mmCIF file of C-alpha atoms in Angstrom:
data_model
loop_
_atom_site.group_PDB
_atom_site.id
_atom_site.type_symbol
_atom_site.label_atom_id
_atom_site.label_comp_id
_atom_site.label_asym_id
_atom_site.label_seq_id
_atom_site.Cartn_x
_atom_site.Cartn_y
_atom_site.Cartn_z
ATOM 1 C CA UNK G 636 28.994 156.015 1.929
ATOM 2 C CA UNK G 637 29.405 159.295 0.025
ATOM 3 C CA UNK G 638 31.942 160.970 1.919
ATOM 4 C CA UNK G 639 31.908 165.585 1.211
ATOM 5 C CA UNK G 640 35.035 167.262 2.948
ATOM 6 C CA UNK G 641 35.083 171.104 4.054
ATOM 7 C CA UNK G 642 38.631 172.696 4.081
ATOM 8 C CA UNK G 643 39.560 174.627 6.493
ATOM 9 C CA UNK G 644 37.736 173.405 9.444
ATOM 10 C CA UNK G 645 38.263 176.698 11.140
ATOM 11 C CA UNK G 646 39.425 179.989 10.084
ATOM 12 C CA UNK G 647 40.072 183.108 11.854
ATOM 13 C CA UNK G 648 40.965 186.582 10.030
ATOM 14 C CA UNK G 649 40.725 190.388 10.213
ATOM 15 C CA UNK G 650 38.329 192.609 8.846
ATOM 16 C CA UNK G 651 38.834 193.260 5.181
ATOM 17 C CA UNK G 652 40.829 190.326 3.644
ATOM 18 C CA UNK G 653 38.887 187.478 1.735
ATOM 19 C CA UNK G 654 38.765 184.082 2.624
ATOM 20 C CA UNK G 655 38.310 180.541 0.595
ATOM 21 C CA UNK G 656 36.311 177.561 1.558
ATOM 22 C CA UNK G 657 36.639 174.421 0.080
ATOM 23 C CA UNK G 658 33.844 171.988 -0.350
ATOM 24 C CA UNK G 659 34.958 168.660 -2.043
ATOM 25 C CA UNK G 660 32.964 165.695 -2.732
ATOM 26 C CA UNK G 661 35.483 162.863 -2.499
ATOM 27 C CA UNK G 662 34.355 159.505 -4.028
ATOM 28 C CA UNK G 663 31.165 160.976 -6.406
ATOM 29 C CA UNK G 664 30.752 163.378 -8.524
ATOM 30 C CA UNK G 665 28.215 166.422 -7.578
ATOM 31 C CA UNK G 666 27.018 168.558 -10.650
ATOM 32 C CA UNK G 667 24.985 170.646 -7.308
ATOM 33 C CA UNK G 668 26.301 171.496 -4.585
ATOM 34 C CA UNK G 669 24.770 174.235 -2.361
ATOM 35 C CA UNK G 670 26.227 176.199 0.575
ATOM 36 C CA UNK G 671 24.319 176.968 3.607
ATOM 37 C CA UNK G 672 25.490 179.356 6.754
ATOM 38 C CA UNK G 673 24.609 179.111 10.634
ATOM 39 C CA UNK G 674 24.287 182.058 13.295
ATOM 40 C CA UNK G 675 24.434 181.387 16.625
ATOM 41 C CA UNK G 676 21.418 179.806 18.088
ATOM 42 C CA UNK G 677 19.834 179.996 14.870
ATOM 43 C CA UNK G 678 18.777 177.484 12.055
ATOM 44 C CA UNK G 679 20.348 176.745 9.072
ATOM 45 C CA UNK G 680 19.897 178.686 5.571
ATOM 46 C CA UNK G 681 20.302 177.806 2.285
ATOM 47 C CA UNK G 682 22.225 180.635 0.652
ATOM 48 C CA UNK G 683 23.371 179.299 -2.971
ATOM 49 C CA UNK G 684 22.933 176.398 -5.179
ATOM 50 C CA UNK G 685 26.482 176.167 -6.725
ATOM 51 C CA UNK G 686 26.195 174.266 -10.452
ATOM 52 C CA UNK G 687 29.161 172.936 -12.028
ATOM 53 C CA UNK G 688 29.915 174.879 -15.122
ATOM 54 C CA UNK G 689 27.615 177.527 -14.393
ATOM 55 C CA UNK G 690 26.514 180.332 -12.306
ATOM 56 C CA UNK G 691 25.609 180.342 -8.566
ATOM 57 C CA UNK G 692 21.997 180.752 -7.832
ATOM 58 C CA UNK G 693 21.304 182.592 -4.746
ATOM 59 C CA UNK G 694 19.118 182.904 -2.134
ATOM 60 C CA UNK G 695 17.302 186.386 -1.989
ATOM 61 C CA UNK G 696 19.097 188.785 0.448
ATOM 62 C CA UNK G 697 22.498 187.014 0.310
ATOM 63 C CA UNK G 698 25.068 188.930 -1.851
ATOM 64 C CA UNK G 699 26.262 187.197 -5.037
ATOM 65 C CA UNK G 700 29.354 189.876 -5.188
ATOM 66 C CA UNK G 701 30.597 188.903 -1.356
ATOM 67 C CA UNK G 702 29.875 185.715 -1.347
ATOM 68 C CA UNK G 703 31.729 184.454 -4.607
ATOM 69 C CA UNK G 704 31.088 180.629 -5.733
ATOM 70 C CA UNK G 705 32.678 178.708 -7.873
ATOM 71 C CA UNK G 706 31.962 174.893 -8.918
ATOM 72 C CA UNK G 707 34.664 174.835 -11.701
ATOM 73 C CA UNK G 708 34.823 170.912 -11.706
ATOM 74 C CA UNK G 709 32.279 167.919 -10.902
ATOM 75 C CA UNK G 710 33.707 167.236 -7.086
ATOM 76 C CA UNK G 711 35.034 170.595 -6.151
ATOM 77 C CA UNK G 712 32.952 174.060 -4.927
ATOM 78 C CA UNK G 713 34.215 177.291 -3.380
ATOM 79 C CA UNK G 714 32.638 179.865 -1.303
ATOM 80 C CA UNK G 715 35.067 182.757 -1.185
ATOM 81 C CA UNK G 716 33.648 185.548 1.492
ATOM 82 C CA UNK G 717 35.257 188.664 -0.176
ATOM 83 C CA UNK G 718 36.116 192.020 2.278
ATOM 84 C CA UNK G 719 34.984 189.982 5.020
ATOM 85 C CA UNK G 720 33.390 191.276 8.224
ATOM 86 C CA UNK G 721 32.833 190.619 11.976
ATOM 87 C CA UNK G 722 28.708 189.614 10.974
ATOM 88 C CA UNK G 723 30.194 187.416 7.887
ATOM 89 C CA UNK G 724 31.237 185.283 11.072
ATOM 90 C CA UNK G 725 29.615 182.339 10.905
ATOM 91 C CA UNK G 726 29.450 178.241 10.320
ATOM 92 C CA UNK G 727 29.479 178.032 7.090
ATOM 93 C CA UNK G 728 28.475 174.359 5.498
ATOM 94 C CA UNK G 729 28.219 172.843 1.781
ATOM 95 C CA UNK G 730 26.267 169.512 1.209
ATOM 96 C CA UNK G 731 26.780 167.664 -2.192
ATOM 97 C CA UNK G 732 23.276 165.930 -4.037
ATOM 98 C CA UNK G 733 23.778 162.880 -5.148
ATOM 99 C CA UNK G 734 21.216 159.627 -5.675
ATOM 100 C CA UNK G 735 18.592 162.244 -4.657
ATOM 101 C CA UNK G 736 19.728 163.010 -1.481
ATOM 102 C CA UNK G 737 22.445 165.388 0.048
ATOM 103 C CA UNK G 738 25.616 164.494 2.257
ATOM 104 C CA UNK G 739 27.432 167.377 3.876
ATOM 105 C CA UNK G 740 30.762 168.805 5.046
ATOM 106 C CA UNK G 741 31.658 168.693 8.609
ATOM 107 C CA UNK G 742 31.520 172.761 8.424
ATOM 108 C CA UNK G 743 33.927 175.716 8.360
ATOM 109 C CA UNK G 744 33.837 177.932 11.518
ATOM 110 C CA UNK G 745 34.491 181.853 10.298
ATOM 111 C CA UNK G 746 35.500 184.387 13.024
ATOM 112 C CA UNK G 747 36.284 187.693 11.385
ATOM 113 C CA UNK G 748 38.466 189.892 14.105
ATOM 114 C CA UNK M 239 8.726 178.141 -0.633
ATOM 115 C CA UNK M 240 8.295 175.627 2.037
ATOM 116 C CA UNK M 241 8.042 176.428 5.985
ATOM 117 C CA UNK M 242 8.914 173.405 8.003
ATOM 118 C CA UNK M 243 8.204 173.272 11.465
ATOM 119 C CA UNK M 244 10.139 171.282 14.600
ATOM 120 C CA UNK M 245 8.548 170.350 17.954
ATOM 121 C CA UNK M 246 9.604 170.398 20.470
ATOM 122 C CA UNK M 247 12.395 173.110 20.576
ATOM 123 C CA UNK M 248 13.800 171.931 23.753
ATOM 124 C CA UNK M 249 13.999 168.420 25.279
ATOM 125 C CA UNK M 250 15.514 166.950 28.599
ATOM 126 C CA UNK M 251 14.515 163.255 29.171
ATOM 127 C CA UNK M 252 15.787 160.630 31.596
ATOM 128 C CA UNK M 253 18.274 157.594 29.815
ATOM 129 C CA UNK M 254 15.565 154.999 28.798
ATOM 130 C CA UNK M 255 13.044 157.158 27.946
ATOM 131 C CA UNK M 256 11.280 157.272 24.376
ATOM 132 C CA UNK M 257 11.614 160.296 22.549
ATOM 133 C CA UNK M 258 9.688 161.637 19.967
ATOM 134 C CA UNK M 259 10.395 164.740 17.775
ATOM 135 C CA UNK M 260 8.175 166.627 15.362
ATOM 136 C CA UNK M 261 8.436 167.821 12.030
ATOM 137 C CA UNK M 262 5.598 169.545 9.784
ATOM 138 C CA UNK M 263 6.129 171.226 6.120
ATOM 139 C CA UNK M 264 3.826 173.488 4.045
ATOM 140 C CA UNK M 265 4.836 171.851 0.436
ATOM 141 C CA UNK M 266 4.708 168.939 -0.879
ATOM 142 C CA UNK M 267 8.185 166.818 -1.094
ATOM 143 C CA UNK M 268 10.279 164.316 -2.799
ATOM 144 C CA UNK M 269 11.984 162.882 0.372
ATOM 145 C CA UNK M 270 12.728 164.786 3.838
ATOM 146 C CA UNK M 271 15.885 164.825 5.718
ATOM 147 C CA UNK M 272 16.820 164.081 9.733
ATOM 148 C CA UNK M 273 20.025 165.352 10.690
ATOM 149 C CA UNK M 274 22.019 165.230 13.871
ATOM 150 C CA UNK M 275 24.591 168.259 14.828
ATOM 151 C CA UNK M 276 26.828 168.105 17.944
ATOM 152 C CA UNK M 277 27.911 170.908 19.835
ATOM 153 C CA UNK M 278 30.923 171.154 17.530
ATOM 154 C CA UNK M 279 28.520 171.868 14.393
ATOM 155 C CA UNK M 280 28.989 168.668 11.963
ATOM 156 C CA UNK M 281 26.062 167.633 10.902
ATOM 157 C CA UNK M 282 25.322 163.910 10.309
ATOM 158 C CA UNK M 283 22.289 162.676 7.857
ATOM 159 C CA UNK M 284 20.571 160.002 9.658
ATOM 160 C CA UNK M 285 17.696 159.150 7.431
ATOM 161 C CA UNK M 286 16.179 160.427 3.658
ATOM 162 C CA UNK M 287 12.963 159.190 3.501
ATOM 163 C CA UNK M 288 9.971 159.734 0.860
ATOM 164 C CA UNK M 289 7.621 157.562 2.358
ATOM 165 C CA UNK M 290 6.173 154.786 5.370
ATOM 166 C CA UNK M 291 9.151 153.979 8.039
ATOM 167 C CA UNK M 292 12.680 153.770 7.976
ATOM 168 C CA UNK M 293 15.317 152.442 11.019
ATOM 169 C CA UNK M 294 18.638 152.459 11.820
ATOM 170 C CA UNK M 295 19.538 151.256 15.367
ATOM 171 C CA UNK M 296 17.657 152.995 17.824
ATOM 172 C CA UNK M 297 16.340 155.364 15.518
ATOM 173 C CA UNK M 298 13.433 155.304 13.741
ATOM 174 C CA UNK M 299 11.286 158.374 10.912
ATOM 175 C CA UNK M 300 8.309 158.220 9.647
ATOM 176 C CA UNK M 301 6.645 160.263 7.259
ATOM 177 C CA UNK M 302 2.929 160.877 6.027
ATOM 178 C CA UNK M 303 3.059 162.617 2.564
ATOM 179 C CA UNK M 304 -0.567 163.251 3.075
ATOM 180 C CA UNK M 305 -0.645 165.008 6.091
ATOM 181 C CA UNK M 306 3.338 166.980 5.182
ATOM 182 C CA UNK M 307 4.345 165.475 8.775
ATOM 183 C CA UNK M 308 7.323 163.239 10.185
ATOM 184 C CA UNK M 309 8.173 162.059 13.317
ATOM 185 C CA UNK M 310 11.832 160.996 14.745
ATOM 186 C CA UNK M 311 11.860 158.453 17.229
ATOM 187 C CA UNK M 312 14.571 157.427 19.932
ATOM 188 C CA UNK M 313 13.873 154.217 21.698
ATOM 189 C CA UNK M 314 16.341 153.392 25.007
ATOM 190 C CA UNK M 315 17.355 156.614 24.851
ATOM 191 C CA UNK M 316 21.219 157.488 25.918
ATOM 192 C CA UNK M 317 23.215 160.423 27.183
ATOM 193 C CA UNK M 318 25.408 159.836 24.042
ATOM 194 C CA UNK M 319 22.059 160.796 21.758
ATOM 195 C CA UNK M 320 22.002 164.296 23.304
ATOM 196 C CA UNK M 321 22.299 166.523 20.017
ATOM 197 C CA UNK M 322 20.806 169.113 18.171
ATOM 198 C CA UNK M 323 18.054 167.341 15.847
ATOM 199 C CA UNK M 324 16.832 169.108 12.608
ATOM 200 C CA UNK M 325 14.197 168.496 9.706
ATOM 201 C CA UNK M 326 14.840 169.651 6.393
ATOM 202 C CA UNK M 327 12.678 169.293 3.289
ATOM 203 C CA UNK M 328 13.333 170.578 -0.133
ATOM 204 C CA UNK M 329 13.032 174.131 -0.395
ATOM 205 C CA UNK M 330 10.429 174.382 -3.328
ATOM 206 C CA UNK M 331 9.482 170.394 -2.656
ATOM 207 C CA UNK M 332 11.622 168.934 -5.752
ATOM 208 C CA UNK M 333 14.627 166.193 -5.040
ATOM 209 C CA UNK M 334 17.918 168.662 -6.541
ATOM 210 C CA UNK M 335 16.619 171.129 -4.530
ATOM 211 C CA UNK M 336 18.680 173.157 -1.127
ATOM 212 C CA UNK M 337 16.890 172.673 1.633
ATOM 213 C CA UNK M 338 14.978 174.350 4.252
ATOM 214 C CA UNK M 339 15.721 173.596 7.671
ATOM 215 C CA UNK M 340 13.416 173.607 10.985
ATOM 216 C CA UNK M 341 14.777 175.712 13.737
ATOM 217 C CA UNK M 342 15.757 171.781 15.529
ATOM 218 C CA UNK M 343 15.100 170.238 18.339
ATOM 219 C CA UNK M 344 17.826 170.592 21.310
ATOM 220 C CA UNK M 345 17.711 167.271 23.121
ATOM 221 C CA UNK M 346 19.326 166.625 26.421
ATOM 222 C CA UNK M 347 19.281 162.872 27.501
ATOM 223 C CA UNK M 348 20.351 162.825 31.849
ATOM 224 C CA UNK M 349 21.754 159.400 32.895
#
């Protein structure tokens, strides 16, 4: 089956500095992929649709200039959190479409000290 | 910008028991997901379906387009199924679409 990775599984930094997540879709090719976040106890939420070659869509009230995404190649997506804060932290997952349906990455787990 | 809906939000049931989970949307769809996510957050896709009845194992979905409503279904239920079950349908009802997810069902199966 159609197998999306999330890299890193877990990251932990201090308030201010910028961190990368990697979303990978490793044996198909995703021209979407979109990126969804988690708070505790609370459901998921869409908050881009990340299209190869072109510009991030967002979801109203999410911040296209903190939240930068780039899909710069047909099985790779980042979600860079820029000047990250203690309420950035969160589980932060990408899924990947393909044949009409969606497979995700196991997650990455933000904690901003 | 569709609203889907989960019942019930909590579940504890005895190993054995049938369980059934709820899902309603407000717009029409091209397919609607069931997920599974474990304590640890991954999140597993157990079934895409656009239509009738699908299976895998002890799990079964069901969908009626007409009335925007699924159902999960657990038969011989097992501690090992206790998980956080979601719906999610296509945010404005179209196939390339993110999703919108319901708030989950929490299910607890006691040996």
């Amino acid at each position: 089956g159609a197998v999306v990775s999330q890299h890193p599984s877990r990251v932990i930094c201090k308030s201010g500095t910028s961190v990368k997540i990697e979303c990978r879709s490793l044996d198909f090719q995703a021209t979407t992929m979109f990126w969804y976040r988690q708070f505790p106890k609370q459901s998921l939420m869409l908050m881009a649709t990340s299209n190869e070659g072109s510009k991030a869509t967002y979801e109203q009230g999410v911040e296209k200039d903190k939240f930068l995404i780039n899909h710069a190649s047909l099985t790779l997506s980042t979600l860079t959190v820029t000047s990250a804060h203690p309420e950035d932290s969160s589980f932060y997952i990408c899924s990947a479409g393909h044949m009409e349906t969606q497979y995700f990455g196991p997650g990455t787990r933000l904690l901003v000290l | 910008k569709n609203e889907v809906e989960q019942s019930p939000q909590n579940l504890t049931a005895q190993e054995g028991e049938f369980i059934t989970i709820n899902c309603s949307y407000s717009v029409g769809i091209s397919a609607l997901h069931w997920l599974q996510q474990h304590p640890g957050g991954g999140i597993v896709s157990l079934f895409m379906l656009s239509s009738g009845k699908k299976k895998h194992g002890r799990l079964i979905a069901t969908i009626n387009i007409q009335e925007k409503h699924s159902s999960l279904h657990i038969t011989a239920s097992h501690p090992r199924d206790s998980a956080v079950y979601i719906c999610a349908a296509p945010s404005s009802g179209g196939g390339a679409d993110g999703l919108t997810f319901g708030k989950g069902t929490h299910l607890i199966i006691q040996p």
